[in-house]
Short mmCIF file of C-alpha atoms in Angstrom, two decimals:
data_model
loop_
_atom_site.label_atom_id
_atom_site.label_comp_id
_atom_site.label_asym_id
_atom_site.label_seq_id
_atom_site.Cartn_x
_atom_site.Cartn_y
_atom_site.Cartn_z
CA UNK A 1 -9.07 -12.52 -26.82
CA UNK A 2 -9.68 -12.58 -30.14
CA UNK A 3 -10.49 -16.18 -32.36
CA UNK A 4 -7.02 -15.72 -33.62
CA UNK A 5 -5.11 -15.12 -30.30
CA UNK A 6 -6.80 -18.87 -28.72
CA UNK A 7 -5.89 -20.53 -31.46
CA UNK A 8 -2.33 -21.56 -30.18
CA UNK A 9 -3.46 -21.58 -26.57
CA UNK A 10 -6.27 -23.76 -27.32
CA UNK A 11 -4.67 -26.72 -25.88
CA UNK A 12 -4.33 -24.63 -22.55
CA UNK A 13 -6.59 -25.42 -19.40
CA UNK A 14 -8.72 -22.41 -19.68
CA UNK A 15 -7.73 -21.40 -16.09
CA UNK A 16 -3.91 -21.03 -17.33
CA UNK A 17 -5.12 -18.91 -20.45
CA UNK A 18 -7.39 -16.39 -18.46
CA UNK A 19 -4.87 -16.31 -15.86
CA UNK A 20 -1.90 -15.08 -18.07
CA UNK A 21 -4.70 -12.86 -19.69
CA UNK A 22 -5.41 -11.09 -16.22
CA UNK A 23 -1.89 -10.90 -15.98
CA UNK A 24 -1.42 -9.13 -19.04
CA UNK A 25 -4.33 -6.88 -18.16
CA UNK A 26 -2.87 -6.01 -14.61
CA UNK A 27 0.66 -5.04 -16.38
CA UNK A 28 -1.43 -2.30 -18.30
CA UNK A 29 -3.19 -1.46 -15.71
CA UNK A 30 -0.15 -0.98 -13.73
CA UNK A 31 0.94 1.73 -15.67
CA UNK A 32 -1.95 3.80 -16.16
CA UNK A 33 -1.26 6.12 -13.22
CA UNK A 34 2.32 6.74 -13.91
CA UNK A 35 2.09 7.72 -17.96
CA UNK A 36 -1.09 10.03 -16.84
CA UNK A 37 0.75 11.95 -14.30
CA UNK A 38 3.82 12.48 -16.59
CA UNK A 39 1.21 12.92 -19.32
CA UNK A 40 -0.84 15.74 -17.19
CA UNK A 41 2.02 17.27 -16.26
CA UNK A 42 3.56 18.11 -19.64
CA UNK A 43 4.17 21.81 -20.61
CA UNK A 44 3.53 20.09 -24.45
CA UNK A 45 -0.24 20.60 -24.85
CA UNK A 46 0.28 18.48 -27.81
CA UNK A 47 0.34 15.20 -26.17
CA UNK A 48 -3.54 15.96 -24.76
CA UNK A 49 -4.93 15.43 -28.36
CA UNK A 50 -6.12 11.68 -27.02
CA UNK A 51 -9.46 11.60 -26.16
CA UNK A 52 -8.95 10.46 -22.74
CA UNK A 53 -6.01 12.29 -22.03
CA UNK A 54 -7.27 15.48 -22.73
CA UNK A 55 -10.86 14.32 -20.56
CA UNK A 56 -8.99 13.71 -17.80
CA UNK A 57 -7.22 16.53 -17.38
CA UNK A 58 -10.12 18.87 -18.50
CA UNK A 59 -11.82 17.40 -15.59
CA UNK A 60 -9.06 17.95 -12.85
CA UNK A 61 -8.62 21.60 -14.35
CA UNK A 62 -12.73 21.97 -13.52
CA UNK A 63 -12.14 20.05 -9.86
CA UNK A 64 -9.07 22.45 -9.46
CA UNK A 65 -11.27 25.28 -10.38
CA UNK A 66 -14.00 24.98 -7.86
CA UNK A 67 -11.50 23.78 -4.83
CA UNK A 68 -9.36 27.11 -5.13
CA UNK A 69 -12.98 29.32 -6.02
CA UNK A 70 -14.46 27.71 -2.54
CA UNK A 71 -10.67 28.83 -0.89
CA UNK A 72 -11.63 32.36 -2.36
CA UNK A 73 -15.08 32.54 -1.15
CA UNK A 74 -14.42 31.41 2.25
CA UNK A 75 -12.05 34.04 3.08
CA UNK A 76 -14.40 36.62 1.03
CA UNK A 77 -11.74 37.34 -1.67
CA UNK A 78 -12.84 40.09 -4.12
CA UNK A 79 -13.57 38.49 -7.76
CA UNK A 80 -12.69 34.57 -6.07
CA UNK A 81 -13.92 32.72 -9.71
CA UNK A 82 -10.96 35.13 -11.38
CA UNK A 83 -7.93 32.67 -11.22
CA UNK A 84 -4.96 32.78 -12.19
CA UNK A 85 -3.88 29.80 -15.20
CA UNK A 86 -0.84 28.69 -13.68
CA UNK A 87 -2.19 28.41 -9.76
CA UNK A 88 -4.91 25.79 -11.43
CA UNK A 89 -2.18 23.99 -13.35
CA UNK A 90 -0.14 23.86 -9.98
CA UNK A 91 -3.64 22.77 -8.18
CA UNK A 92 -3.64 19.49 -10.98
CA UNK A 93 -0.86 18.58 -10.36
CA UNK A 94 -1.38 18.25 -6.25
CA UNK A 95 -4.63 16.35 -7.08
CA UNK A 96 -2.49 13.77 -9.28
CA UNK A 97 -0.40 13.16 -6.34
CA UNK A 98 -3.50 11.04 -4.98
CA UNK A 99 -3.69 7.84 -7.23
CA UNK A 100 -7.03 7.01 -6.22
CA UNK A 101 -8.53 10.34 -7.27
CA UNK A 102 -6.69 10.47 -10.77
CA UNK A 103 -7.72 6.96 -11.21
CA UNK A 104 -11.58 8.03 -10.44
CA UNK A 105 -11.10 10.65 -12.75
CA UNK A 106 -9.45 8.56 -15.54
CA UNK A 107 -12.41 6.02 -15.10
CA UNK A 108 -15.40 8.70 -15.72
CA UNK A 109 -13.48 9.70 -19.10
CA UNK A 110 -13.30 5.72 -20.15
CA UNK A 111 -17.41 5.48 -18.65
CA UNK A 112 -18.07 8.30 -21.23
CA UNK A 113 -15.65 7.08 -23.78
CA UNK A 114 -17.84 3.94 -24.15
CA UNK A 115 -21.31 5.74 -23.62
CA UNK A 116 -20.75 7.31 -26.46
CA UNK A 117 -19.43 4.47 -28.66
CA UNK A 118 -22.49 2.39 -28.09
CA UNK A 119 -24.68 5.51 -28.18
CA UNK A 120 -23.39 5.65 -31.80
CA UNK A 121 -23.11 1.12 -32.26
CA UNK A 122 -26.08 0.20 -30.59
CA UNK A 123 -28.19 3.32 -30.23
CA UNK A 124 -27.89 3.18 -26.35
CA UNK A 125 -29.64 6.25 -24.89
CA UNK A 126 -26.68 7.88 -22.60
CA UNK A 127 -29.14 9.08 -20.07
CA UNK A 128 -32.51 7.02 -20.05
CA UNK A 129 -32.05 3.20 -20.26
CA UNK A 130 -35.03 0.53 -20.17
CA UNK A 131 -34.10 -0.40 -16.86
CA UNK A 132 -34.14 3.28 -15.45
CA UNK A 133 -37.50 3.54 -17.20
CA UNK A 134 -38.57 0.66 -15.29
CA UNK A 135 -37.45 1.64 -11.86
CA UNK A 136 -39.42 5.00 -12.36
CA UNK A 137 -42.77 3.63 -13.54
CA UNK A 138 -42.06 1.36 -9.89
CA UNK A 139 -45.14 0.98 -7.91
CA UNK A 140 -43.02 1.72 -5.12
CA UNK A 141 -42.96 5.55 -4.42
CA UNK A 142 -39.33 5.63 -2.83
CA UNK A 143 -38.02 3.45 -5.73
CA UNK A 144 -39.67 6.05 -8.16
CA UNK A 145 -38.37 8.94 -6.85
CA UNK A 146 -34.66 7.75 -6.50
CA UNK A 147 -35.48 6.44 -10.22
CA UNK A 148 -36.27 9.83 -10.84
CA UNK A 149 -33.54 11.45 -9.26
CA UNK A 150 -31.23 9.68 -10.61
CA UNK A 151 -32.57 10.56 -14.37
CA UNK A 152 -31.68 14.03 -13.07
CA UNK A 153 -28.13 13.05 -12.15
CA UNK A 154 -27.46 11.44 -15.23
CA UNK A 155 -28.70 14.05 -17.55
CA UNK A 156 -26.40 16.19 -15.44
CA UNK A 157 -23.77 14.07 -15.84
CA UNK A 158 -24.02 13.62 -19.59
CA UNK A 159 -24.36 17.42 -19.93
CA UNK A 160 -21.42 17.42 -17.75
CA UNK A 161 -19.21 15.15 -19.92
CA UNK A 162 -20.23 16.90 -23.22
CA UNK A 163 -18.41 19.94 -21.54
CA UNK A 164 -15.56 18.27 -20.11
CA UNK A 165 -16.28 18.77 -16.54
CA UNK A 166 -17.18 17.51 -13.21
CA UNK A 167 -18.85 18.60 -10.30
CA UNK A 168 -17.65 18.02 -6.40
CA UNK A 169 -20.54 16.80 -5.00
CA UNK A 170 -20.51 14.05 -7.71
CA UNK A 171 -17.29 12.93 -6.45
CA UNK A 172 -17.42 9.30 -3.84
CA UNK A 173 -16.82 10.63 -0.46
CA UNK A 174 -13.44 9.10 -0.33
CA UNK A 175 -11.85 11.12 -3.58
CA UNK A 176 -13.97 14.56 -2.27
CA UNK A 177 -11.54 14.27 0.92
CA UNK A 178 -8.89 13.33 -1.06
CA UNK A 179 -9.41 16.31 -3.15
CA UNK A 180 -9.77 18.66 0.17
CA UNK A 181 -6.88 17.67 1.54
CA UNK A 182 -4.85 18.18 -1.83
CA UNK A 183 -6.03 21.57 -1.72
CA UNK A 184 -4.43 21.91 1.88
CA UNK A 185 -1.52 20.56 0.33
CA UNK A 186 -1.47 23.37 -2.10
CA UNK A 187 -2.55 26.11 -0.30
CA UNK A 188 -0.59 25.24 3.27
CA UNK A 189 -2.08 22.80 5.78
CA UNK A 190 -2.89 26.02 8.34
CA UNK A 191 -4.07 27.87 5.54
CA UNK A 192 -7.24 29.63 6.74
CA UNK A 193 -9.04 29.49 3.53
CA UNK A 194 -8.72 25.79 2.69
CA UNK A 195 -9.85 24.85 6.27
CA UNK A 196 -13.12 27.09 5.64
CA UNK A 197 -13.69 25.62 2.28
CA UNK A 198 -13.17 21.53 3.41
CA UNK A 199 -15.47 22.57 5.70
CA UNK A 200 -18.18 24.05 3.63
CA UNK A 201 -17.67 20.83 1.40
CA UNK A 202 -18.30 18.64 3.64
CA UNK A 203 -20.81 20.41 5.37
CA UNK A 204 -23.48 20.53 1.96
CA UNK A 205 -22.25 16.96 0.61
CA UNK A 206 -24.62 14.03 0.85
CA UNK A 207 -22.87 10.76 -0.83
CA UNK A 208 -26.42 8.96 -1.03
CA UNK A 209 -27.98 11.98 -3.84
CA UNK A 210 -24.81 11.98 -5.75
CA UNK A 211 -25.27 9.89 -9.32
CA UNK A 212 -23.15 6.90 -7.81
CA UNK A 213 -24.91 7.11 -4.61
CA UNK A 214 -28.05 6.89 -6.05
CA UNK A 215 -27.46 3.94 -8.62
CA UNK A 216 -25.94 2.03 -6.10
CA UNK A 217 -29.15 2.15 -3.51
CA UNK A 218 -31.66 1.19 -6.84
CA UNK A 219 -29.43 -1.60 -7.93
CA UNK A 220 -28.88 -3.10 -4.19
CA UNK A 221 -32.27 -2.21 -3.74
CA UNK A 222 -33.06 -4.49 -6.62
CA UNK A 223 -32.52 -8.17 -5.00
CA UNK A 224 -32.68 -10.94 -6.61
CA UNK A 225 -33.65 -8.95 -10.06
CA UNK A 226 -29.96 -6.91 -9.66
CA UNK A 227 -28.36 -9.38 -12.23
CA UNK A 228 -30.91 -7.67 -15.29
CA UNK A 229 -28.18 -4.64 -14.83
CA UNK A 230 -25.59 -7.04 -15.93
CA UNK A 231 -27.09 -6.92 -19.63
CA UNK A 232 -25.12 -3.27 -20.93
CA UNK A 233 -28.11 -2.99 -23.48
CA UNK A 234 -31.16 -3.19 -20.90
CA UNK A 235 -28.83 -1.29 -18.09
CA UNK A 236 -26.96 1.45 -19.79
CA UNK A 237 -23.24 2.10 -19.76
CA UNK A 238 -23.22 3.45 -16.45
CA UNK A 239 -25.73 1.36 -14.37
CA UNK A 240 -23.99 -1.91 -15.89
CA UNK A 241 -20.60 -0.69 -14.42
CA UNK A 242 -22.17 -0.06 -11.20
CA UNK A 243 -23.81 -3.47 -11.33
CA UNK A 244 -20.47 -4.89 -12.34
CA UNK A 245 -18.87 -3.65 -9.29
CA UNK A 246 -21.37 -4.36 -6.53
CA UNK A 247 -21.74 -7.98 -8.27
CA UNK A 248 -17.95 -8.69 -7.93
CA UNK A 249 -17.04 -6.86 -5.21
CA UNK A 250 -14.57 -4.39 -7.19
CA UNK A 251 -13.74 -1.11 -7.04
CA UNK A 252 -16.29 0.84 -9.47
CA UNK A 253 -13.27 2.68 -10.99
CA UNK A 254 -11.71 -0.70 -11.95
CA UNK A 255 -15.22 -2.04 -12.89
CA UNK A 256 -15.35 0.57 -15.27
CA UNK A 257 -11.70 0.15 -16.60
CA UNK A 258 -12.65 -3.79 -17.04
CA UNK A 259 -14.82 -2.67 -20.26
CA UNK A 260 -11.86 -1.49 -22.10
CA UNK A 261 -10.36 -3.86 -24.81
CA UNK A 262 -7.39 -4.43 -23.22
CA UNK A 263 -9.03 -5.95 -20.16
CA UNK A 264 -11.20 -8.78 -22.13
CA UNK A 265 -10.16 -11.64 -19.65
CA UNK A 266 -11.16 -9.39 -16.56
CA UNK A 267 -14.99 -8.69 -18.43
CA UNK A 268 -14.91 -12.39 -19.07
CA UNK A 269 -14.09 -13.18 -15.16
CA UNK A 270 -15.95 -10.47 -14.00
CA UNK A 271 -19.46 -11.17 -15.38
CA UNK A 272 -19.24 -14.86 -14.62
CA UNK A 273 -18.11 -14.83 -11.08
CA UNK A 274 -21.15 -11.99 -11.00
CA UNK A 275 -23.17 -15.08 -11.37
CA UNK A 276 -23.72 -14.56 -15.19
CA UNK A 277 -24.02 -17.94 -17.27
CA UNK A 278 -21.41 -18.27 -20.52
CA UNK A 279 -24.34 -17.65 -22.91
CA UNK A 280 -25.03 -14.29 -21.20
CA UNK A 281 -21.68 -13.14 -20.87
CA UNK A 282 -21.02 -13.81 -24.76
CA UNK A 283 -24.03 -11.68 -25.28
CA UNK A 284 -22.56 -8.58 -23.21
CA UNK A 285 -19.41 -9.67 -25.70
CA UNK A 286 -21.43 -9.10 -28.89
CA UNK A 287 -22.60 -5.58 -27.25
CA UNK A 288 -19.10 -4.38 -25.85
CA UNK A 289 -16.36 -6.17 -28.02
CA UNK A 290 -17.97 -7.84 -31.31
CA UNK A 291 -15.05 -8.66 -32.83
CA UNK A 292 -14.13 -10.76 -29.80
CA UNK A 293 -15.51 -14.21 -28.60
CA UNK A 294 -14.79 -16.29 -26.11
CA UNK A 295 -12.21 -18.87 -25.41
CA UNK A 296 -13.04 -22.50 -26.17
CA UNK A 297 -13.75 -24.13 -22.52
CA UNK A 298 -15.18 -21.14 -20.87
CA UNK A 299 -18.65 -22.25 -20.24
CA UNK A 300 -17.03 -25.12 -18.17
CA UNK A 301 -15.59 -22.16 -15.71
CA UNK A 302 -18.12 -21.28 -13.47
CA UNK A 303 -18.72 -18.97 -11.11
CA UNK A 304 -16.51 -19.59 -7.88
CA UNK A 305 -13.28 -20.50 -10.44
CA UNK A 306 -14.07 -17.27 -12.33
CA UNK A 307 -14.38 -15.61 -9.01
CA UNK A 308 -10.97 -17.21 -7.21
CA UNK A 309 -8.75 -16.32 -10.55
CA UNK A 310 -10.04 -12.71 -10.78
CA UNK A 311 -9.14 -12.15 -7.03
CA UNK A 312 -5.69 -12.34 -7.40
CA UNK A 313 -5.53 -9.90 -9.66
CA UNK A 314 -3.84 -6.25 -8.77
CA UNK A 315 -5.89 -3.49 -9.81
CA UNK A 316 -4.90 0.38 -9.83
CA UNK A 317 -2.10 0.98 -8.24
CA UNK A 318 -2.75 2.95 -4.67
#
């Protein structure tokens, strides 16, 4: 979606151009899960030099370790935290069997890569954005308290990503459920330790207190002001992605992937369908993809037509 790529297509209706670009992007998305499974199952660790794959693998290993430790502790095993490396890798393969779980972890790796890139290029704080500062300073005690909780949670996320870790309580409910199911598949469906560990994990879980839960609650509570969260420089990467997900009705993982350079048509359509004016969409491209310009005629597309085109996209395979 560069200027050069659109010179040859300048005579085409803008909807046709964007539909074609969206189809290309969907084709790319469709390859992600199979390729990630192949790479993560490989014994050749040289293939993990690429940052996204390495980070995804490390987070899956951390989730696997937490699940196996929880099982061992449920059975009151001595040295429950002393894990066999081969069993951890077997647990990783079990987790990879769930496409939604693998897509979520991959999405977090993409989110962090963008966070680091914009921190280096624009100086965006990975923890405290202007939007979050404003929420913390709210005169409404509940909003200010939720803002402080999110600040702490985003700080933990930043620290964890630097160590390539991912805590189980930070997973969305359906992803945590999938992880528990994978533990049962790995250990045996009737395995007492897996059953007890799953119950303990669910009993102590509160999705509303997670980083993603707090962000969603705060943005939805902003009402008509929520569109300000669609400015990545104002909201920061994480809240921008959540706002994009809410504004378009897309899964947050797909909204995250929308920021990738191979998904620029999806990003333009998503921002437009969420109600942003063409000039504001262009501002987001300057921040995220400064080398890419919107195609001629985009300003006449409109939110409804953008949403209609976006609705035909396939997204991550399930």
